[in-house]
């Protein structure tokens, strides 16, 4: 029975290692420029086309909101402070237009900084991506059934993390396309939804850096199968990498603002509904 299980595990591992080298090498670009890895996107032109469409729509809404706020504040005196200088509203209007138009350049800077920082961190801890996975599988098969099971758990965590990178890439791609609409919030004194929107970009960038570092550190640990402790450290690194988004969301999301008030209202509404059901029962 043990021989059958070992043969099955080795077969699964041999099938998995075909994809692992290519996955490990392109994780940064995959998350920052997901459209370049999607065959149907036309080599990245899909995001550019969608951004241009929403840019025109977003600029139109920014202009309409600027005129509306100016009319209600300085003509109807029903919104804002009529005694405040109209220069502030004009400056916020210019800021919204400039950020919406220049965002592709700003994002390319953020992507370059993220990629360079990730590469520097990986170089600093001495992690290489040139691994011989076949030797690793052979070593697992000769180390016993327990070690092989740990190797299978590691590979499962590895692919779960890869799917997280895919979803993170799609998330960043949607954020990039929709930013002109978020710039409408810059016309408000508290920046509206724009504050939470930009914070989401930085949170995604930091999440990618930490996850990639932990992933490659875990792979480096697992390669030294001669040390049993490294098996546990490798799996621990992968498990923490998978939990990184939840970990960072606990302290990186801004407190206050429109988005947070909506979440709080929704939370309290659900609580009231639950209390009402309990009273009925």
CSV table of C-alpha atoms in Angstrom, one decimal:
chain,number,residue,atom,x,y,z
A,1,UNK,CA,0.0,0.0,0.0
A,2,UNK,CA,2.8,2.4,0.8
A,3,UNK,CA,4.4,1.7,-2.6
A,4,UNK,CA,1.1,2.6,-4.3
A,5,UNK,CA,0.7,5.9,-2.4
A,6,UNK,CA,4.3,6.8,-3.1
A,7,UNK,CA,3.9,6.1,-6.8
A,8,UNK,CA,0.8,8.2,-6.9
A,9,UNK,CA,2.4,11.1,-5.1
A,10,UNK,CA,5.5,11.0,-7.3
A,11,UNK,CA,3.3,10.9,-10.4
A,12,UNK,CA,1.4,14.0,-9.2
A,13,UNK,CA,4.6,15.8,-8.4
A,14,UNK,CA,6.1,15.0,-11.8
A,15,UNK,CA,3.0,16.4,-13.5
A,16,UNK,CA,3.1,19.6,-11.3
A,17,UNK,CA,6.8,20.5,-11.8
A,18,UNK,CA,6.2,21.0,-15.5
A,19,UNK,CA,4.5,24.3,-14.7
A,20,UNK,CA,6.4,25.4,-11.6
A,21,UNK,CA,9.5,26.9,-13.2
A,22,UNK,CA,7.6,29.2,-15.5
A,23,UNK,CA,5.2,30.2,-12.8
A,24,UNK,CA,8.0,31.1,-10.4
A,25,UNK,CA,9.8,33.3,-12.9
A,26,UNK,CA,6.9,35.6,-14.0
A,27,UNK,CA,5.0,36.3,-10.8
A,28,UNK,CA,5.8,40.0,-10.6
A,29,UNK,CA,4.9,40.8,-14.2
A,30,UNK,CA,1.9,38.5,-14.0
A,31,UNK,CA,0.3,40.5,-11.2
A,32,UNK,CA,1.3,44.0,-12.4
A,33,UNK,CA,0.5,43.5,-16.1
A,34,UNK,CA,-1.9,40.6,-16.2
A,35,UNK,CA,-3.3,41.6,-19.6
A,36,UNK,CA,0.0,40.8,-21.2
A,37,UNK,CA,-0.4,37.2,-20.2
A,38,UNK,CA,-4.0,36.8,-21.4
A,39,UNK,CA,-4.2,35.5,-24.9
A,40,UNK,CA,-7.5,37.2,-25.7
A,41,UNK,CA,-6.3,40.6,-24.6
A,42,UNK,CA,-4.3,41.4,-27.7
A,43,UNK,CA,-1.0,41.7,-26.0
A,44,UNK,CA,-2.1,44.3,-23.4
A,45,UNK,CA,-4.1,46.6,-25.7
A,46,UNK,CA,-7.4,45.6,-24.0
A,47,UNK,CA,-6.6,47.6,-20.9
A,48,UNK,CA,-5.4,50.6,-22.9
A,49,UNK,CA,-8.7,50.6,-25.0
A,50,UNK,CA,-10.9,50.2,-21.9
A,51,UNK,CA,-8.9,52.9,-20.0
A,52,UNK,CA,-9.4,55.4,-22.9
A,53,UNK,CA,-13.1,54.7,-22.9
A,54,UNK,CA,-13.5,55.2,-19.2
A,55,UNK,CA,-11.2,58.2,-19.3
A,56,UNK,CA,-13.5,60.1,-21.6
A,57,UNK,CA,-16.5,59.1,-19.5
A,58,UNK,CA,-14.7,59.9,-16.2
A,59,UNK,CA,-13.5,63.3,-17.4
A,60,UNK,CA,-17.1,64.1,-18.5
A,61,UNK,CA,-18.4,63.2,-15.1
A,62,UNK,CA,-15.6,65.3,-13.4
A,63,UNK,CA,-16.7,68.3,-15.5
A,64,UNK,CA,-20.4,67.8,-14.7
A,65,UNK,CA,-19.7,67.4,-11.0
A,66,UNK,CA,-17.4,70.5,-11.0
A,67,UNK,CA,-20.2,72.6,-12.6
A,68,UNK,CA,-22.8,71.1,-10.2
A,69,UNK,CA,-20.8,71.8,-7.1
A,70,UNK,CA,-19.9,75.3,-8.3
A,71,UNK,CA,-23.5,76.1,-9.1
A,72,UNK,CA,-24.9,74.7,-5.9
A,73,UNK,CA,-22.3,76.4,-3.7
A,74,UNK,CA,-21.8,79.8,-5.3
A,75,UNK,CA,-25.2,80.4,-7.0
A,76,UNK,CA,-27.8,78.5,-5.1
A,77,UNK,CA,-25.9,78.5,-1.7
A,78,UNK,CA,-27.3,75.0,-0.9
A,79,UNK,CA,-24.0,73.0,-0.8
A,80,UNK,CA,-20.7,73.7,0.8
A,81,UNK,CA,-19.4,77.0,2.2
A,82,UNK,CA,-20.2,79.9,-0.2
A,83,UNK,CA,-17.6,82.0,1.7
A,84,UNK,CA,-14.8,79.7,0.8
A,85,UNK,CA,-12.5,80.6,-2.1
A,86,UNK,CA,-13.6,79.2,-5.5
A,87,UNK,CA,-9.9,78.6,-6.1
A,88,UNK,CA,-9.9,75.5,-4.0
A,89,UNK,CA,-12.7,73.9,-6.1
A,90,UNK,CA,-10.8,74.9,-9.3
A,91,UNK,CA,-7.6,73.4,-8.0
A,92,UNK,CA,-9.4,70.1,-7.0
A,93,UNK,CA,-10.9,70.1,-10.5
A,94,UNK,CA,-7.5,70.5,-12.2
A,95,UNK,CA,-6.0,67.8,-9.9
A,96,UNK,CA,-8.8,65.3,-10.8
A,97,UNK,CA,-8.2,65.9,-14.6
A,98,UNK,CA,-4.4,65.6,-14.4
A,99,UNK,CA,-4.5,62.5,-12.3
A,100,UNK,CA,-7.0,60.8,-14.5
A,101,UNK,CA,-5.0,61.6,-17.7
A,102,UNK,CA,-1.5,60.9,-16.3
A,103,UNK,CA,-2.4,57.8,-14.4
A,104,UNK,CA,-0.8,55.3,-16.9
A,105,UNK,CA,2.5,57.0,-16.5
A,106,UNK,CA,2.1,57.1,-12.7
A,107,UNK,CA,1.2,53.4,-12.6
A,108,UNK,CA,4.3,52.5,-14.7
A,109,UNK,CA,6.4,54.2,-12.1
A,110,UNK,CA,4.7,52.3,-9.3
A,111,UNK,CA,5.1,49.0,-11.2
A,112,UNK,CA,8.9,49.7,-11.8
A,113,UNK,CA,9.4,50.6,-8.1
A,114,UNK,CA,7.5,47.4,-7.0
A,115,UNK,CA,9.5,45.2,-9.4
A,116,UNK,CA,12.9,46.7,-8.4
A,117,UNK,CA,12.1,46.5,-4.7
A,118,UNK,CA,11.1,42.8,-5.0
A,119,UNK,CA,14.2,42.0,-7.0
A,120,UNK,CA,16.4,43.7,-4.5
A,121,UNK,CA,14.8,41.9,-1.6
A,122,UNK,CA,15.2,38.5,-3.3
A,123,UNK,CA,18.8,39.3,-4.1
A,124,UNK,CA,19.4,40.4,-0.5
A,125,UNK,CA,18.2,37.1,1.0
A,126,UNK,CA,20.0,35.1,-1.7
A,127,UNK,CA,17.1,33.4,-3.4
A,128,UNK,CA,17.5,32.0,-6.9
A,129,UNK,CA,14.8,30.8,-9.3
A,130,UNK,CA,17.0,28.3,-11.1
A,131,UNK,CA,15.9,25.1,-9.5
A,132,UNK,CA,16.0,21.5,-10.7
A,133,UNK,CA,12.6,20.3,-9.7
A,134,UNK,CA,13.2,16.8,-11.0
A,135,UNK,CA,16.1,16.3,-8.6
A,136,UNK,CA,13.8,17.5,-5.8
A,137,UNK,CA,11.1,15.0,-6.7
A,138,UNK,CA,13.6,12.2,-6.9
A,139,UNK,CA,14.9,13.2,-3.4
A,140,UNK,CA,11.4,13.2,-2.0
A,141,UNK,CA,10.7,9.7,-3.4
A,142,UNK,CA,13.8,8.3,-1.7
A,143,UNK,CA,13.1,10.1,1.6
A,144,UNK,CA,10.0,8.2,2.6
A,145,UNK,CA,6.2,8.5,2.4
A,146,UNK,CA,5.9,11.2,5.1
A,147,UNK,CA,8.4,13.5,3.4
A,148,UNK,CA,6.7,12.9,0.1
A,149,UNK,CA,3.3,13.9,1.6
A,150,UNK,CA,4.8,17.1,2.9
A,151,UNK,CA,6.2,17.7,-0.6
A,152,UNK,CA,2.7,17.2,-2.0
A,153,UNK,CA,1.2,19.7,0.5
A,154,UNK,CA,3.8,22.2,-0.5
A,155,UNK,CA,2.9,21.9,-4.2
A,156,UNK,CA,-0.8,22.3,-3.4
A,157,UNK,CA,0.0,25.5,-1.4
A,158,UNK,CA,2.2,26.6,-4.3
A,159,UNK,CA,-0.6,26.4,-6.8
A,160,UNK,CA,-3.1,28.0,-4.4
A,161,UNK,CA,-0.7,30.9,-4.2
A,162,UNK,CA,-0.4,31.0,-7.9
A,163,UNK,CA,-4.2,31.4,-8.3
A,164,UNK,CA,-4.0,34.2,-5.8
A,165,UNK,CA,-1.5,35.9,-8.0
A,166,UNK,CA,-3.9,35.5,-11.0
A,167,UNK,CA,-6.8,37.0,-9.0
A,168,UNK,CA,-4.5,39.8,-7.8
A,169,UNK,CA,-3.5,40.6,-11.3
A,170,UNK,CA,-7.1,40.8,-12.5
A,171,UNK,CA,-7.9,42.9,-9.5
A,172,UNK,CA,-5.1,45.4,-10.3
A,173,UNK,CA,-6.2,45.4,-13.9
A,174,UNK,CA,-9.7,46.4,-13.0
A,175,UNK,CA,-8.5,49.1,-10.6
A,176,UNK,CA,-6.3,50.5,-13.4
A,177,UNK,CA,-9.2,50.6,-15.9
A,178,UNK,CA,-11.6,52.2,-13.4
A,179,UNK,CA,-9.3,54.9,-11.9
A,180,UNK,CA,-10.8,57.8,-14.0
A,181,UNK,CA,-14.1,57.2,-12.3
A,182,UNK,CA,-12.4,57.2,-8.9
A,183,UNK,CA,-10.9,60.6,-9.7
A,184,UNK,CA,-14.4,62.1,-9.4
A,185,UNK,CA,-13.9,61.9,-5.6
A,186,UNK,CA,-11.0,64.4,-5.8
A,187,UNK,CA,-13.6,67.1,-6.1
A,188,UNK,CA,-14.7,66.5,-2.6
A,189,UNK,CA,-12.9,67.9,0.4
A,190,UNK,CA,-12.3,64.4,1.9
A,191,UNK,CA,-11.2,63.0,-1.5
A,192,UNK,CA,-14.2,60.7,-1.5
A,193,UNK,CA,-13.6,57.2,-2.8
A,194,UNK,CA,-10.3,58.1,-4.3
A,195,UNK,CA,-8.5,57.8,-1.0
A,196,UNK,CA,-9.6,54.2,-0.5
A,197,UNK,CA,-9.0,53.5,-4.2
A,198,UNK,CA,-5.4,54.6,-4.2
A,199,UNK,CA,-4.7,52.8,-0.9
A,200,UNK,CA,-5.9,49.6,-2.5
A,201,UNK,CA,-3.1,50.0,-5.2
A,202,UNK,CA,-0.4,50.4,-2.5
A,203,UNK,CA,-1.9,47.5,-0.5
A,204,UNK,CA,-1.8,45.3,-3.6
A,205,UNK,CA,1.8,46.2,-4.5
A,206,UNK,CA,3.0,45.5,-0.9
A,207,UNK,CA,1.0,42.2,-0.9
A,208,UNK,CA,2.7,41.1,-4.1
A,209,UNK,CA,6.2,41.9,-2.8
A,210,UNK,CA,5.6,40.0,0.5
A,211,UNK,CA,4.0,37.0,-1.2
A,212,UNK,CA,6.7,36.6,-3.8
A,213,UNK,CA,9.4,36.9,-1.2
A,214,UNK,CA,7.8,34.3,1.0
A,215,UNK,CA,7.0,32.0,-2.0
A,216,UNK,CA,10.6,32.0,-3.2
A,217,UNK,CA,11.9,31.7,0.4
A,218,UNK,CA,9.7,28.6,0.8
A,219,UNK,CA,10.9,27.1,-2.4
A,220,UNK,CA,14.5,27.6,-1.4
A,221,UNK,CA,13.8,25.9,1.9
A,222,UNK,CA,12.1,23.0,0.3
A,223,UNK,CA,15.0,22.4,-2.1
A,224,UNK,CA,17.1,21.4,0.9
A,225,UNK,CA,15.2,18.2,1.6
A,226,UNK,CA,18.1,16.8,3.5
A,227,UNK,CA,17.2,19.0,6.4
A,228,UNK,CA,13.8,17.9,7.8
A,229,UNK,CA,13.3,21.3,9.5
A,230,UNK,CA,13.4,23.0,6.2
A,231,UNK,CA,10.3,21.1,5.1
A,232,UNK,CA,8.2,22.7,7.8
A,233,UNK,CA,9.7,26.1,7.2
A,234,UNK,CA,9.0,25.8,3.5
A,235,UNK,CA,5.3,24.9,4.1
A,236,UNK,CA,5.0,27.7,6.7
A,237,UNK,CA,6.3,30.3,4.3
A,238,UNK,CA,3.8,29.2,1.7
A,239,UNK,CA,0.9,29.2,4.2
A,240,UNK,CA,1.8,32.7,5.4
A,241,UNK,CA,2.1,33.9,1.8
A,242,UNK,CA,-1.4,32.7,1.2
A,243,UNK,CA,-2.7,34.5,4.3
A,244,UNK,CA,-0.8,37.8,3.5
A,245,UNK,CA,-3.8,39.7,2.0
A,246,UNK,CA,-5.9,39.1,5.0
A,247,UNK,CA,-3.0,40.0,7.3
A,248,UNK,CA,-2.3,43.3,5.6
A,249,UNK,CA,-6.0,44.2,5.3
A,250,UNK,CA,-6.2,44.4,9.1
A,251,UNK,CA,-4.1,47.6,9.3
A,252,UNK,CA,-3.6,49.0,5.7
A,253,UNK,CA,-7.2,49.9,4.9
A,254,UNK,CA,-7.9,53.6,5.8
A,255,UNK,CA,-10.3,54.4,8.6
A,256,UNK,CA,-13.1,56.7,7.9
A,257,UNK,CA,-14.2,58.0,4.5
A,258,UNK,CA,-17.1,57.1,2.3
A,259,UNK,CA,-16.1,53.5,1.7
A,260,UNK,CA,-15.7,52.7,5.4
A,261,UNK,CA,-19.1,54.4,6.3
A,262,UNK,CA,-20.9,52.2,3.7
A,263,UNK,CA,-19.3,49.1,5.2
A,264,UNK,CA,-20.2,50.1,8.7
A,265,UNK,CA,-23.8,50.8,7.7
A,266,UNK,CA,-24.1,47.5,5.9
A,267,UNK,CA,-22.6,45.7,9.0
A,268,UNK,CA,-25.0,47.4,11.4
A,269,UNK,CA,-27.9,46.6,9.1
A,270,UNK,CA,-27.0,42.9,9.0
A,271,UNK,CA,-26.7,43.0,12.8
A,272,UNK,CA,-30.2,44.5,13.2
A,273,UNK,CA,-31.7,41.9,10.9
A,274,UNK,CA,-30.0,39.1,12.9
A,275,UNK,CA,-31.3,40.5,16.2
A,276,UNK,CA,-34.8,40.8,14.7
A,277,UNK,CA,-34.7,37.2,13.7
A,278,UNK,CA,-33.6,36.1,17.1
A,279,UNK,CA,-36.4,38.1,18.7
A,280,UNK,CA,-39.0,36.5,16.4
A,281,UNK,CA,-37.7,33.0,17.2
